[in-house]
mmCIF file of C-alpha atoms in Angstrom:
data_model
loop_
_atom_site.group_PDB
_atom_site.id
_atom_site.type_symbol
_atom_site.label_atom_id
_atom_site.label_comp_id
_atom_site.label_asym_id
_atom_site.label_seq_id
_atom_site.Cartn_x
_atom_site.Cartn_y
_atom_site.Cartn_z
ATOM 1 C CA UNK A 1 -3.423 -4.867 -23.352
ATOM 2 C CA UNK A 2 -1.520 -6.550 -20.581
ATOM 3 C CA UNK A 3 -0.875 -2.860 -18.893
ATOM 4 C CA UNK A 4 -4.602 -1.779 -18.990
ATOM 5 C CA UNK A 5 -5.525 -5.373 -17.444
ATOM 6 C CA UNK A 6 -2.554 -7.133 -16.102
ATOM 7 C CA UNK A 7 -3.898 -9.184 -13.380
ATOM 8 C CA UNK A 8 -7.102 -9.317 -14.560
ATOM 9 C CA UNK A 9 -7.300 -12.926 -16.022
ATOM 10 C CA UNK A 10 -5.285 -14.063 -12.611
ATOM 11 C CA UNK A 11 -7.726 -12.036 -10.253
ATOM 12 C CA UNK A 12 -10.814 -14.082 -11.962
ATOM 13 C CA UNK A 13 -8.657 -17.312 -11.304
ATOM 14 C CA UNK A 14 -8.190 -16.293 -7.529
ATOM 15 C CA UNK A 15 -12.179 -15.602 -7.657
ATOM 16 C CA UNK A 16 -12.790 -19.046 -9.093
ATOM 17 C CA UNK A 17 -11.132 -20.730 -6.165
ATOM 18 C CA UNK A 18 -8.403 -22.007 -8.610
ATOM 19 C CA UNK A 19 -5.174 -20.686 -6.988
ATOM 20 C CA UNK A 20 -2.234 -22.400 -8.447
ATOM 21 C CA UNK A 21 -3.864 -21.214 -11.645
ATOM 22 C CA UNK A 22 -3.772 -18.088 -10.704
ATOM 23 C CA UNK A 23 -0.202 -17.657 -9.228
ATOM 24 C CA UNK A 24 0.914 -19.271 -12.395
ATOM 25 C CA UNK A 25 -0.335 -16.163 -14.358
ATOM 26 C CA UNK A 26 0.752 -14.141 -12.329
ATOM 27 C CA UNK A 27 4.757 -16.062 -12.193
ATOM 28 C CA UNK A 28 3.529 -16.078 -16.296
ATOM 29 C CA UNK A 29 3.583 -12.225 -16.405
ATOM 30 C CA UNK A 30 6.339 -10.975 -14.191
ATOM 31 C CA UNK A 31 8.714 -13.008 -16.366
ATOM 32 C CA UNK A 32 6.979 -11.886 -19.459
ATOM 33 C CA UNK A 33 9.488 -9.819 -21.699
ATOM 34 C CA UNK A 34 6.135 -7.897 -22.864
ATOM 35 C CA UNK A 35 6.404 -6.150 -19.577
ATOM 36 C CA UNK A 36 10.181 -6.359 -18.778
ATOM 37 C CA UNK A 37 11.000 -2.548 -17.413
ATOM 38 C CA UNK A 38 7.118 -1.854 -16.889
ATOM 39 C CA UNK A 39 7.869 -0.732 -13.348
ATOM 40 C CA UNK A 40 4.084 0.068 -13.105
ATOM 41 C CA UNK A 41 2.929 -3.641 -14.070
ATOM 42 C CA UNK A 42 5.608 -5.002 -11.780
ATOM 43 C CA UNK A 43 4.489 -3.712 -8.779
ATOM 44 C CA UNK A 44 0.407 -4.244 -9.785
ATOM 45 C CA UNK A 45 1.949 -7.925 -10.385
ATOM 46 C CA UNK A 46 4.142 -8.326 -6.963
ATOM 47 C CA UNK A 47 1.076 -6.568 -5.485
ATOM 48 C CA UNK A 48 -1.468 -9.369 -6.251
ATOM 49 C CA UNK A 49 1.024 -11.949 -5.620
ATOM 50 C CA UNK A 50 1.511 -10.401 -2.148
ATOM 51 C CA UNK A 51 -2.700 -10.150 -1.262
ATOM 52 C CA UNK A 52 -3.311 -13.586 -2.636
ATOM 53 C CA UNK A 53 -0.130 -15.724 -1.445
ATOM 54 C CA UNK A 54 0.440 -13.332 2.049
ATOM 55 C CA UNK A 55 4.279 -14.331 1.022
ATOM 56 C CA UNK A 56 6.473 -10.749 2.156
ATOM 57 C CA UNK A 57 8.813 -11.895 -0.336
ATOM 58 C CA UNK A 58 6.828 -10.621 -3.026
ATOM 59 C CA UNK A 59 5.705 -7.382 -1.215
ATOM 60 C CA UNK A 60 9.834 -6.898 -0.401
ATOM 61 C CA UNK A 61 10.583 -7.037 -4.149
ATOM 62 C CA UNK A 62 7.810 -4.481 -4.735
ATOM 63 C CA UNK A 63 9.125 -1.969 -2.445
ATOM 64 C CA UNK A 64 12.715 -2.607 -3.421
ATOM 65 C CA UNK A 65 11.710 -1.267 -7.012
ATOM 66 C CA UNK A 66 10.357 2.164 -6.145
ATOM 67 C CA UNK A 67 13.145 2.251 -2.464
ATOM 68 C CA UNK A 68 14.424 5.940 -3.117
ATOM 69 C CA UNK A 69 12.612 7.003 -6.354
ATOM 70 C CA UNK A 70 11.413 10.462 -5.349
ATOM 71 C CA UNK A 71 8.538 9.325 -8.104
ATOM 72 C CA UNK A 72 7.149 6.464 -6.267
ATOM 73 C CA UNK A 73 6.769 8.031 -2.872
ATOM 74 C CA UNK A 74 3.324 7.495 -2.664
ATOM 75 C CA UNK A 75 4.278 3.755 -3.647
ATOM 76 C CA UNK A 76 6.847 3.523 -1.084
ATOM 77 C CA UNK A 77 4.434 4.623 1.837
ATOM 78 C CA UNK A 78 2.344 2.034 1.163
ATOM 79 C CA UNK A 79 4.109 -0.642 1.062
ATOM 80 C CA UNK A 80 6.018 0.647 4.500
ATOM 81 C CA UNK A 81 2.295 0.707 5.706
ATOM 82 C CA UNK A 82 2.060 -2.806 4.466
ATOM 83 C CA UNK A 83 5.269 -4.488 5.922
ATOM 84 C CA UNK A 84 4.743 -2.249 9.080
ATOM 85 C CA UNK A 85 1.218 -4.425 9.172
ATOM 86 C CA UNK A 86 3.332 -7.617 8.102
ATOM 87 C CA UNK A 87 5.971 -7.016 10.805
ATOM 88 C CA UNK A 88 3.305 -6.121 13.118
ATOM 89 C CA UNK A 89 1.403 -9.456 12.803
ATOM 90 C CA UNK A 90 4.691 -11.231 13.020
ATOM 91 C CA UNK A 91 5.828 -9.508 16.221
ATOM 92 C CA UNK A 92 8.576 -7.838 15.140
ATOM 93 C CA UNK A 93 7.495 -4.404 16.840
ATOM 94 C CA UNK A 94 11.045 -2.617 15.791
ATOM 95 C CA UNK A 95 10.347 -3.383 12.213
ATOM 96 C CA UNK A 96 6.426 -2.312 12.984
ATOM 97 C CA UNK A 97 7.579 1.080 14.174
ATOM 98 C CA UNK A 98 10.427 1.375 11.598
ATOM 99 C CA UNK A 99 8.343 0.993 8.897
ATOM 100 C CA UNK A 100 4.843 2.743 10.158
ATOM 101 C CA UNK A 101 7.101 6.035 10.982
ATOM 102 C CA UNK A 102 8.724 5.682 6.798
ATOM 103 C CA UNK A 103 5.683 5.381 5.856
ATOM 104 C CA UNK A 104 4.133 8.079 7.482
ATOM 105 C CA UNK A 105 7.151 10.151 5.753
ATOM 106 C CA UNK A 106 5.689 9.528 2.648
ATOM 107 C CA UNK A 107 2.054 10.317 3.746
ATOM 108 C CA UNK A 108 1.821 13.575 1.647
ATOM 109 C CA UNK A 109 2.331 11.595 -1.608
ATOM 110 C CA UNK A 110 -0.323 9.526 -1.267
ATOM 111 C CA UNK A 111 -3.415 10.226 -3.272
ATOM 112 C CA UNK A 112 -5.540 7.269 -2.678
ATOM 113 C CA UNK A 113 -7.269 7.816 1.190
ATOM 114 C CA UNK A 114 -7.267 4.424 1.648
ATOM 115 C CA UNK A 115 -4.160 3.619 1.239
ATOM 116 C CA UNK A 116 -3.633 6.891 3.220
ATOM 117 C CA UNK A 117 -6.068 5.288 5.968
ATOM 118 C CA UNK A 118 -3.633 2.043 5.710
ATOM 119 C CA UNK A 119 -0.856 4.807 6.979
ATOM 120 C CA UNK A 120 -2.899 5.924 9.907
ATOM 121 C CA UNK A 121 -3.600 2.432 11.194
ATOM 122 C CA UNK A 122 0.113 1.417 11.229
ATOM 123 C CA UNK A 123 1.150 4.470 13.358
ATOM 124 C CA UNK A 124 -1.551 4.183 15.394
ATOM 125 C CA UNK A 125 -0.131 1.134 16.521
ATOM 126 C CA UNK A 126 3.380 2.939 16.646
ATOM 127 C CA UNK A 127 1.886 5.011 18.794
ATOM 128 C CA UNK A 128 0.079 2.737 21.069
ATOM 129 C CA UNK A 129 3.224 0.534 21.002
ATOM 130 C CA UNK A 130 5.484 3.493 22.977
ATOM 131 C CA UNK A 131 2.490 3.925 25.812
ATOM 132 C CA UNK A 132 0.815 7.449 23.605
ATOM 133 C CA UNK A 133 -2.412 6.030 23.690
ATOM 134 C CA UNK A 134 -4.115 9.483 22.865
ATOM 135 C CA UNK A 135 -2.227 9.698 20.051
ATOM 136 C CA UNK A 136 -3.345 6.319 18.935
ATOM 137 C CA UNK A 137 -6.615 7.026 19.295
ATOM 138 C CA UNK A 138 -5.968 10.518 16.972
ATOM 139 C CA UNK A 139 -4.523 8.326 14.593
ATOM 140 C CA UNK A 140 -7.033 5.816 14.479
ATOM 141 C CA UNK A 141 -9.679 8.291 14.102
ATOM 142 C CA UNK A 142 -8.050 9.423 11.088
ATOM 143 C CA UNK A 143 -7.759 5.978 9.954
ATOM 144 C CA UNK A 144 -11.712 5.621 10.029
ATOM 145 C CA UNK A 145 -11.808 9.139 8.310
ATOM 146 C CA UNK A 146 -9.838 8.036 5.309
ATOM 147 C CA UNK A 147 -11.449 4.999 5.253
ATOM 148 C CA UNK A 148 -14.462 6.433 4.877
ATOM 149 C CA UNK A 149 -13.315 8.017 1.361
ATOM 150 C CA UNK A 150 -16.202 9.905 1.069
ATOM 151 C CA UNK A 151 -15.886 11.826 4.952
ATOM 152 C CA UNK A 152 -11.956 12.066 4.331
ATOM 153 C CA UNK A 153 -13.235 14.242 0.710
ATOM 154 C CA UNK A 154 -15.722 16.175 2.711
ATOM 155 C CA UNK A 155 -12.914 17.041 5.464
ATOM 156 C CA UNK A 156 -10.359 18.188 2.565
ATOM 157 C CA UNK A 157 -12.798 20.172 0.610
ATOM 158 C CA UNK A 158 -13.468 21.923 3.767
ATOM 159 C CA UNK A 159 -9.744 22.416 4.671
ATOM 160 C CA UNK A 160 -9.370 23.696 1.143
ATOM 161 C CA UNK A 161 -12.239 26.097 1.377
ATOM 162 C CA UNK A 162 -10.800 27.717 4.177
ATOM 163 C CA UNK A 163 -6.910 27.436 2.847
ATOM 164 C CA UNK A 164 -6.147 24.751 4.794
ATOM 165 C CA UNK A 165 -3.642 21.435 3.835
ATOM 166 C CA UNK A 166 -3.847 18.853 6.976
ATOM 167 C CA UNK A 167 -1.050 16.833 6.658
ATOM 168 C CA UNK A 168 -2.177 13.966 4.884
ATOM 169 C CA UNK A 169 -4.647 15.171 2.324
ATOM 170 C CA UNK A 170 -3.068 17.298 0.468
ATOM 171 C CA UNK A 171 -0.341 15.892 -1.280
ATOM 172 C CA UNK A 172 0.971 13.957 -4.776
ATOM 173 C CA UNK A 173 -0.044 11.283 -6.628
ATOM 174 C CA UNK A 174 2.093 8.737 -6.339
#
């Protein structure tokens, strides 16, 4: 039950307004034995903590669980796309463009195109950051397109149709 719907109880909480409730579940389940080696319900747990406290601590420990498991790529790229954002915000530019360019590594194994989008944002400002402002714009466009889940399907049917992989969506689930 708690791997079908781990955060779910914790999520409502959040919803409710009632916060410390809710990061008490969530403290609750990582240190639950139920789930002790559930890699998957780990991260899903640090995950939530991450969106709903904004503490990096929790994102760090996420990506320190799947750091170099040739499995968890798509796992790893976003949460390089995530503490490029964090970095970003906290004007730590080297980190930023550290972490947007890992992530962008890892691009291919992403399956989800918003999470891919989350990618394309980060590098765009990489890009913008070294003075390549038409290759920000390029990847902010494609940030919009994978947004936009259904135009970023559209654009890899067609690519497929016509034998074509553009970097980014084709690839692995994570």
């Amino acid at each position: 039950w708690w791997r079908a719907t781990p955060s779910m109880w914790p999520n409502i909480r959040y919803r409710q307004g009632l916060h410390r409730e809710a990061d008490s579940l969530l403290l609750d389940l990582l240190h639950s034995p139920e789930i002790a080696g559930d890699s998957v319900v780990f991260n899903l747990v640090m995950r939530n903590l991450y969106a709903h406290t904004n503490d990096v601590k929790w994102l760090k420990s996420a990506y320190q669980d799947v750091r170099g498991k040739e499995n968890r790529r798509g796992l790893q790229g976003l949460y390089q796309a995530l503490l490029s954002n964090h970095y970003d915000e906290a004007g730590q530019s080297d980190s930023a463009v550290a972490y947007s360019r890992m992530a962008m590594n890892n691009l291919d194994y992403i399956s989800d195109y918003g999470y891919k989008g989350m990618v394309m944002q980060a590098y765009a400002s990489t890009m913008e950051k070294e003075g390549k402002i038409d290759s920000a714009l390029v990847y902010e466009k494609r940030y919009v397109e994978y947004s936009d889940s259904d135009m970023a399907r559209i654009a890899a049917d067609r690519g497929a149709a016509h034998g074509q992989h553009p970097r980014g969506v084709a690839g692995h689930d994570p």
